[in-house]
mmCIF file of C-alpha atoms in Angstrom:
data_model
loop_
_atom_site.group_PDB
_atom_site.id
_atom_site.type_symbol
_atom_site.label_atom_id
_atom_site.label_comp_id
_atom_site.label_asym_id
_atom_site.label_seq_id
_atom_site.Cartn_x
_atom_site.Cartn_y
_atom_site.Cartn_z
ATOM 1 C CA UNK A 1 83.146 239.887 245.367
ATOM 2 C CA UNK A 2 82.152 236.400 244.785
ATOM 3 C CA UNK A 3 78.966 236.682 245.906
ATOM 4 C CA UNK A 4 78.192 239.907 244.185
ATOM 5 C CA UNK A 5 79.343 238.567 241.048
ATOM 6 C CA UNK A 6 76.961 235.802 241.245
ATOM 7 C CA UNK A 7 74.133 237.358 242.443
ATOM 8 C CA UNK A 8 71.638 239.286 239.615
ATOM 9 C CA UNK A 9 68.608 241.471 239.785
ATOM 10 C CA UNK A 10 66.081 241.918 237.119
ATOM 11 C CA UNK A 11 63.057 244.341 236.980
ATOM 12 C CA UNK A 12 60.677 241.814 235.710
ATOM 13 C CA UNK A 13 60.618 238.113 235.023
ATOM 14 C CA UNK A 14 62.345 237.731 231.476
ATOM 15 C CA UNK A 15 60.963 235.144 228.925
ATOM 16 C CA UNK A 16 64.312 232.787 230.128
ATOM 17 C CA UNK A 17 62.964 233.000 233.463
ATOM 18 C CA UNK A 18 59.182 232.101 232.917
ATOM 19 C CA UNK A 19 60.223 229.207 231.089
ATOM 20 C CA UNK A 20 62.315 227.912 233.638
ATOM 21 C CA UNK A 21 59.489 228.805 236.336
ATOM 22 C CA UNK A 22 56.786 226.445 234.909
ATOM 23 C CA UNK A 23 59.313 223.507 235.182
ATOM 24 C CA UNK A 24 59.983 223.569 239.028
ATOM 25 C CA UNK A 25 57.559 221.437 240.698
ATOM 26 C CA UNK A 26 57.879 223.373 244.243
ATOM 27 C CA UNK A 27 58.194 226.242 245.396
ATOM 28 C CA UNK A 28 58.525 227.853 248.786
ATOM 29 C CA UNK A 29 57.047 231.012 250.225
ATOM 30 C CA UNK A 30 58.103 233.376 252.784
ATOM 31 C CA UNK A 31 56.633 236.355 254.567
ATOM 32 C CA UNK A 32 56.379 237.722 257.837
ATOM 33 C CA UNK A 33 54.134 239.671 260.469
ATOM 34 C CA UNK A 34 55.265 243.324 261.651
ATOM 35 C CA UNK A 35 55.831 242.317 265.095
ATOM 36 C CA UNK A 36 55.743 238.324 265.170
ATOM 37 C CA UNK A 37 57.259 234.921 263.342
ATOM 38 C CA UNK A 38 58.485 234.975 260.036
ATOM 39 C CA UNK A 39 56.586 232.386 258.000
ATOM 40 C CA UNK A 40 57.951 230.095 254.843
ATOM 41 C CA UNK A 41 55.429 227.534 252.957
ATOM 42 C CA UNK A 42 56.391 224.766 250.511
ATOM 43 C CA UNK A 43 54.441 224.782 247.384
ATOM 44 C CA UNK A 44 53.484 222.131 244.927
ATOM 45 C CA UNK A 45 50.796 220.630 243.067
ATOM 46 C CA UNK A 46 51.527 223.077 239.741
ATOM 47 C CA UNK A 47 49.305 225.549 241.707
ATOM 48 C CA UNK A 48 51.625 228.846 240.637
ATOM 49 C CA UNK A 49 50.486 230.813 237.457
ATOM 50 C CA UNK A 50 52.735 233.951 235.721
ATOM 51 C CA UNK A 51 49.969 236.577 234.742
ATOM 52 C CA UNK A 52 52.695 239.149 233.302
ATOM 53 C CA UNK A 53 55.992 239.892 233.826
ATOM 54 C CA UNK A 54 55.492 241.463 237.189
ATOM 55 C CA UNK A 55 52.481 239.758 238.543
ATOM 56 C CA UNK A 56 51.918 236.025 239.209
ATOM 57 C CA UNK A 57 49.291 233.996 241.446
ATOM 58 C CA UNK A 58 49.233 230.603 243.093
ATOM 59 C CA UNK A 59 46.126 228.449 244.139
ATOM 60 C CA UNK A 60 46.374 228.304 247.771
ATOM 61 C CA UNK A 61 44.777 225.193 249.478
ATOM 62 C CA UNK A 62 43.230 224.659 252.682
ATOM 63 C CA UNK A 63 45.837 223.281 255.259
ATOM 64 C CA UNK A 64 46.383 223.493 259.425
ATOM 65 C CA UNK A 65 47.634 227.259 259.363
ATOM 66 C CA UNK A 66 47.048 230.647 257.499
ATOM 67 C CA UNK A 67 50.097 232.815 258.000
ATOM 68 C CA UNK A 68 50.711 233.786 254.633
ATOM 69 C CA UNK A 69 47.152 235.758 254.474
ATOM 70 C CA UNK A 70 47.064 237.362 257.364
ATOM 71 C CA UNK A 71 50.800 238.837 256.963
ATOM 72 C CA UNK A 72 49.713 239.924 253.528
ATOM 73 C CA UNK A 73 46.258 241.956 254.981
ATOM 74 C CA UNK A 74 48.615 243.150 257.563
ATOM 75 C CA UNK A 75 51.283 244.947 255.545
ATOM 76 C CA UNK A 76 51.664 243.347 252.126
ATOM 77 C CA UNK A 77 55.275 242.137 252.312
ATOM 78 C CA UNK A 78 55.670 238.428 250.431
ATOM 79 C CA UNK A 79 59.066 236.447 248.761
ATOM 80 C CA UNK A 80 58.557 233.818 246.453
ATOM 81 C CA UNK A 81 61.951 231.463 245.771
ATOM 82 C CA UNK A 82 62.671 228.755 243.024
ATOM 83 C CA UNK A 83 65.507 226.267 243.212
ATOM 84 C CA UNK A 84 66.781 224.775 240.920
ATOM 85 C CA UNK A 85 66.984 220.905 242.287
ATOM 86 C CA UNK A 86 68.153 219.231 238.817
ATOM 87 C CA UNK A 87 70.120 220.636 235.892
ATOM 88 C CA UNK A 88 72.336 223.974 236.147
ATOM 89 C CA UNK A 89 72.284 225.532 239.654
ATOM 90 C CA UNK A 90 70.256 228.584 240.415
ATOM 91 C CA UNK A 91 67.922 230.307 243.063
ATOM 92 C CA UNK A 92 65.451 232.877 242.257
ATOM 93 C CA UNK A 93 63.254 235.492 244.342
ATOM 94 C CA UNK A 94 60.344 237.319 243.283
ATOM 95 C CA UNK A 95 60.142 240.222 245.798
ATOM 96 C CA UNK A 96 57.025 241.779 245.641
ATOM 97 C CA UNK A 97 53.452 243.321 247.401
ATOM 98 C CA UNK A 98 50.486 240.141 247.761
ATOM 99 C CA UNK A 99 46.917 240.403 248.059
ATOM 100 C CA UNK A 100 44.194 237.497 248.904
ATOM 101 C CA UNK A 101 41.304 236.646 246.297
ATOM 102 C CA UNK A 102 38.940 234.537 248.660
ATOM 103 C CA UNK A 103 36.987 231.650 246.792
ATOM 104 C CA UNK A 104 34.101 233.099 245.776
ATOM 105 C CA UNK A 105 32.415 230.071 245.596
ATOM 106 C CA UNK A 106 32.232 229.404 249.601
ATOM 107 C CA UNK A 107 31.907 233.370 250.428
ATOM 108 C CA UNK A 108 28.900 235.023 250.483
ATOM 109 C CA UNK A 109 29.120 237.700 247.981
ATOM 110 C CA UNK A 110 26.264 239.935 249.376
ATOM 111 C CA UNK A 111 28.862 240.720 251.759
ATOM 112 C CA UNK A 112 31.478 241.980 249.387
ATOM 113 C CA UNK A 113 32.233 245.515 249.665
ATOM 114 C CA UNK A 114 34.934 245.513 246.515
ATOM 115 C CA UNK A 115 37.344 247.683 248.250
ATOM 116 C CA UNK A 116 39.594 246.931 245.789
ATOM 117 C CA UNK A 117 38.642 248.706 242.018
ATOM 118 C CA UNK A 118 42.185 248.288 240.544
ATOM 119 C CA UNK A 119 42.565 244.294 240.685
ATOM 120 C CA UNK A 120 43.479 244.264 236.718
ATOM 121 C CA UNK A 121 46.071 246.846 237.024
ATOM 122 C CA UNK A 122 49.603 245.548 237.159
ATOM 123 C CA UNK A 123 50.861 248.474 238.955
ATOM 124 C CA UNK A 124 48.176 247.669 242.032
ATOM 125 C CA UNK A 125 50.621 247.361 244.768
ATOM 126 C CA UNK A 126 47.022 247.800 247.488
ATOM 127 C CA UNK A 127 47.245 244.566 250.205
ATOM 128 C CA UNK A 128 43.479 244.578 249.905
ATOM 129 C CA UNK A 129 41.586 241.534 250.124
ATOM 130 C CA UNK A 130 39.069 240.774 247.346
ATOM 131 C CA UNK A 131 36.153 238.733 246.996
ATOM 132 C CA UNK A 132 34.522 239.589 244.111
ATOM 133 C CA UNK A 133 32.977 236.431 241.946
ATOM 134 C CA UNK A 134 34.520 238.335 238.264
ATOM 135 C CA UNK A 135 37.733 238.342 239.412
ATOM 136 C CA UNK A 136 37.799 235.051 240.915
ATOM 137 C CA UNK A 137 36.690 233.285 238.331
ATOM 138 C CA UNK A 138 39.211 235.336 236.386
ATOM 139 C CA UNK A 139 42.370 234.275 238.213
ATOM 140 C CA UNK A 140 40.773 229.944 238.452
ATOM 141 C CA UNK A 141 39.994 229.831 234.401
ATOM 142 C CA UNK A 142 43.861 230.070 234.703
ATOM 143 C CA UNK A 143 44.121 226.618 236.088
ATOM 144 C CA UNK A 144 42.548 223.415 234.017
ATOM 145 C CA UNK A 145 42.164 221.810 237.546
ATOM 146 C CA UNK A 146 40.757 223.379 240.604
ATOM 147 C CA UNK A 147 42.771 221.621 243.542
ATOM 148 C CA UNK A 148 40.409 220.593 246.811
ATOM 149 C CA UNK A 149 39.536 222.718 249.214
ATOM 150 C CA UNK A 150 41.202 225.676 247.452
ATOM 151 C CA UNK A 151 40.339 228.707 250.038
ATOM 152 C CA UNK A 152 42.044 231.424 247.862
ATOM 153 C CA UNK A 153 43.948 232.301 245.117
ATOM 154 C CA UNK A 154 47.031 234.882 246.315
ATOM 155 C CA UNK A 155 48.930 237.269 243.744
ATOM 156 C CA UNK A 156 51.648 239.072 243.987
ATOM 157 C CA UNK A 157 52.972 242.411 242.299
ATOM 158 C CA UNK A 158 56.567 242.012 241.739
ATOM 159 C CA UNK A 159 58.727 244.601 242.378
ATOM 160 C CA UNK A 160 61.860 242.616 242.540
ATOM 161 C CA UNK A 161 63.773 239.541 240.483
ATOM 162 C CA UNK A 162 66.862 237.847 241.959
ATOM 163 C CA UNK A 163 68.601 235.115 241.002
ATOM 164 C CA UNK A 164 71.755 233.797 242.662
ATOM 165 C CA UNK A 165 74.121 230.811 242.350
ATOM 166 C CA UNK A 166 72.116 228.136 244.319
ATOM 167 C CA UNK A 167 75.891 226.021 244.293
ATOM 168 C CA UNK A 168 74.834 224.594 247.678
ATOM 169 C CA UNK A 169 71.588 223.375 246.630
ATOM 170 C CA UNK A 170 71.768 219.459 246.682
ATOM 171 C CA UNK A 171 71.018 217.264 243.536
ATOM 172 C CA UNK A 172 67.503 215.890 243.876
ATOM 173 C CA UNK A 173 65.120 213.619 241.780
ATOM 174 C CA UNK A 174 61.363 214.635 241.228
ATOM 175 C CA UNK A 175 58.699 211.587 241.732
ATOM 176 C CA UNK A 176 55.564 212.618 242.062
ATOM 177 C CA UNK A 177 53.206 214.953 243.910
ATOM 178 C CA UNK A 178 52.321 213.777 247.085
ATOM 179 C CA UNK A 179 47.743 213.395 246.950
ATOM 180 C CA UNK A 180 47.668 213.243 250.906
ATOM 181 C CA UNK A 181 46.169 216.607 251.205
ATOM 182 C CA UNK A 182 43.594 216.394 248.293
ATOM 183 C CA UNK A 183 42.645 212.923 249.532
ATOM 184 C CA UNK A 184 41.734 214.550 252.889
ATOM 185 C CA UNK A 185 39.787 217.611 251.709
ATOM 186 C CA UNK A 186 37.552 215.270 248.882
ATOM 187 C CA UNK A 187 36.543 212.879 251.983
ATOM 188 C CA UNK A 188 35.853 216.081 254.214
ATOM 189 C CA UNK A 189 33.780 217.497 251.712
ATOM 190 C CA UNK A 190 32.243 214.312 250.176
ATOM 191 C CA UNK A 191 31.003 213.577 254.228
ATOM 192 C CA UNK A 192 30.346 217.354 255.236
ATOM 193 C CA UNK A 193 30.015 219.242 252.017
ATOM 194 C CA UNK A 194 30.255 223.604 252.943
ATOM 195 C CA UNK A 195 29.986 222.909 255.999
ATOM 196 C CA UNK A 196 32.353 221.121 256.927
ATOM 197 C CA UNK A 197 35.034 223.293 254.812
ATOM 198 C CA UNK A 198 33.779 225.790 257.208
ATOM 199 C CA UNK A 199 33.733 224.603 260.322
ATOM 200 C CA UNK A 200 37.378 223.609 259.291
ATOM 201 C CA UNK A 201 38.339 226.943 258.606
ATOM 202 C CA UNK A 202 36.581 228.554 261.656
ATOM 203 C CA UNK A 203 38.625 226.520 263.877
ATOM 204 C CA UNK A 204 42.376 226.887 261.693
ATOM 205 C CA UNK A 205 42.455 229.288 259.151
ATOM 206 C CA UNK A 206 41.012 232.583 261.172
ATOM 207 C CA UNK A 207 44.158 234.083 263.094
ATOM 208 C CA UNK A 208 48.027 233.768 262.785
ATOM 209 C CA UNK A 209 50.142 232.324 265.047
ATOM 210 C CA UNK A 210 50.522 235.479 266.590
ATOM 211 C CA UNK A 211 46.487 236.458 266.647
ATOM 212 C CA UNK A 212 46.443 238.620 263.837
ATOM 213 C CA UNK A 213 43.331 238.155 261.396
ATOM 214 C CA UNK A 214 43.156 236.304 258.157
ATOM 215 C CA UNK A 215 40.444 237.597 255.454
ATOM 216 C CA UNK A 216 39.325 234.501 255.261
ATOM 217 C CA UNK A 217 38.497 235.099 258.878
ATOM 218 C CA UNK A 218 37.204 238.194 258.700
ATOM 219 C CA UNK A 219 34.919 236.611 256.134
ATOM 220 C CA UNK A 220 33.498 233.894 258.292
ATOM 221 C CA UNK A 221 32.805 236.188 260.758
ATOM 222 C CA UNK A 222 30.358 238.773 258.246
ATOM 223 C CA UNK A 223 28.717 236.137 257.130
ATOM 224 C CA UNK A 224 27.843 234.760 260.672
ATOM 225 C CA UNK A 225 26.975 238.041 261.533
ATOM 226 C CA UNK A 226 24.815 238.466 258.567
ATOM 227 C CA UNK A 227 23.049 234.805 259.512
ATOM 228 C CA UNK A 228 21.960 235.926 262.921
ATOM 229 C CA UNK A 229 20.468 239.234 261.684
ATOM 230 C CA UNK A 230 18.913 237.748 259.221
ATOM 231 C CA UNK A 231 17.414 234.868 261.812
ATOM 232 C CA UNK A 232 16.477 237.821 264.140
ATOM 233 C CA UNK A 233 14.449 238.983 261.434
ATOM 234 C CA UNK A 234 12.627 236.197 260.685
ATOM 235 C CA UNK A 235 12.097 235.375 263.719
ATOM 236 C CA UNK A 236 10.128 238.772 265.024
ATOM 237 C CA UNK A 237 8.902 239.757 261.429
ATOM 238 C CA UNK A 238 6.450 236.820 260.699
ATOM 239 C CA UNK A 239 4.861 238.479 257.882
ATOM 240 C CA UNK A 240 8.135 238.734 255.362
ATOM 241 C CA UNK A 241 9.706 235.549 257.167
ATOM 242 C CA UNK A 242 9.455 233.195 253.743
ATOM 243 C CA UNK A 243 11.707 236.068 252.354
ATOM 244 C CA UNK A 244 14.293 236.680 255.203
ATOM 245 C CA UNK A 245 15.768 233.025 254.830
ATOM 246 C CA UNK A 246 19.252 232.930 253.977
ATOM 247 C CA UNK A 247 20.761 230.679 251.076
ATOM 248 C CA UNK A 248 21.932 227.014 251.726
ATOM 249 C CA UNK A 249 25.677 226.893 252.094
ATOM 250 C CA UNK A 250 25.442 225.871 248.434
ATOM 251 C CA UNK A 251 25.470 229.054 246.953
ATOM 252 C CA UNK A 252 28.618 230.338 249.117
#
């Protein structure tokens, strides 16, 4: 009785709750394949955004794994959690559908096949992945700062708000974000530029633990595939070869 008594569900994030939101400094996420590991990220670096009352996004940076977007392309299911680490206790869940907005800015976008033609509706519950530049650039003008190596921007539809007592959540004092991950991804990209973003990625970010894809992945792949057709046809078409090349990793 206890328990029910202290735990509450909402339909959408109330105006208490948004305010509260935007003072945690971490977050955690959790989501799961069909048939494999459950997954659950920490979150920090003020990366998390509230776009209405049942939709939010958070800047997702490069890092060793990429569970959390190939769960999502595989059925959709994400949690987000808050706790409340200082002040009155409380724990809340945003239950919900997610979707991954690649970074526009290292994808190719002739590649794009914007599968997705309801991204601005709030009631898009689709697990699609999307890719397209308006939308990206949509979701990052949210953010005055663009964190390193940012490889995606995820949102989630929620369908769900809980909140519960979070009595057993210990009493703890917020210093600073740690810059140990930015650090690495400016000197990666400061010695490698694209490149090496992309080699990282092709070597970490392309399957789950348990194999399945990531869009980010599936990405890679299209546009390698698109590079060696493209060199094929330079290579036996000599007389349209100075318009065959392909664009420096810039413009990804």
């Amino acid at each position: 009785k206890e328990r029910k008594k202290n735990m509450k569900v909402f339909e959408n994030i109330t105006p208490e709750f948004e305010e509260w939101i935007k003072k945690q400094p971490m977050f955690f996420v959790a989501s799961a394949s069909t048939h494999g590991h459950v997954n659950v990220s920490p979150k920090g670096h003020d990366a998390l955004r509230i776009l209405s009352n049942t939709k939010v996004c958070y800047m997702d940076m490069s890092g060793s794994g990429n569970e959390t977007s190939a769960h999502l392309q595989e059925n959709g299911r994400i949690t987000i959690m808050f706790c409340a680490f200082e002040g009155p206790p409380r724990i809340l869940r945003l239950y919900g559908t997610g979707r991954v907005v690649l970074n526009s800015n290292y994808i190719n976008n002739s590649n794009n096949n914007n599968n997705n033609s309801n991204n601005n509706n709030d009631d898009d519950d689709d697990n699609t992945t999307t890719t397209t530049r308006e939308e990206w650039n949509e979701l990052i003008g949210q953010y005055d700062e663009v964190l390193p190596s940012t490889r995606q921007i995820i949102v989630v539809n929620v369908q769900r708000v809980q909140t519960s007592c979070g009595y057993a959540v210990p009493f703890m004092d917020y210093k600073q974000d740690r810059d140990t991950l930015k650090n690495f991804f400016r000197v990666k990209v400061r010695k490698g530029g694209t490149a090496a973003m992309e080699e990282y990625w092709r070597k970490k970010n392309t399957t789950s633990i348990d194999g399945l894809p990531t869009p980010l992945g599936d990405q890679l792949l299209l546009m390698s595939s698109s590079s060696s057709s493209s060199s094929t046809t330079t290579t036996t078409t000599t007389s349209s070869s100075s318009s065959s090349v392909m664009p420096d990793s810039s413009s990804f």
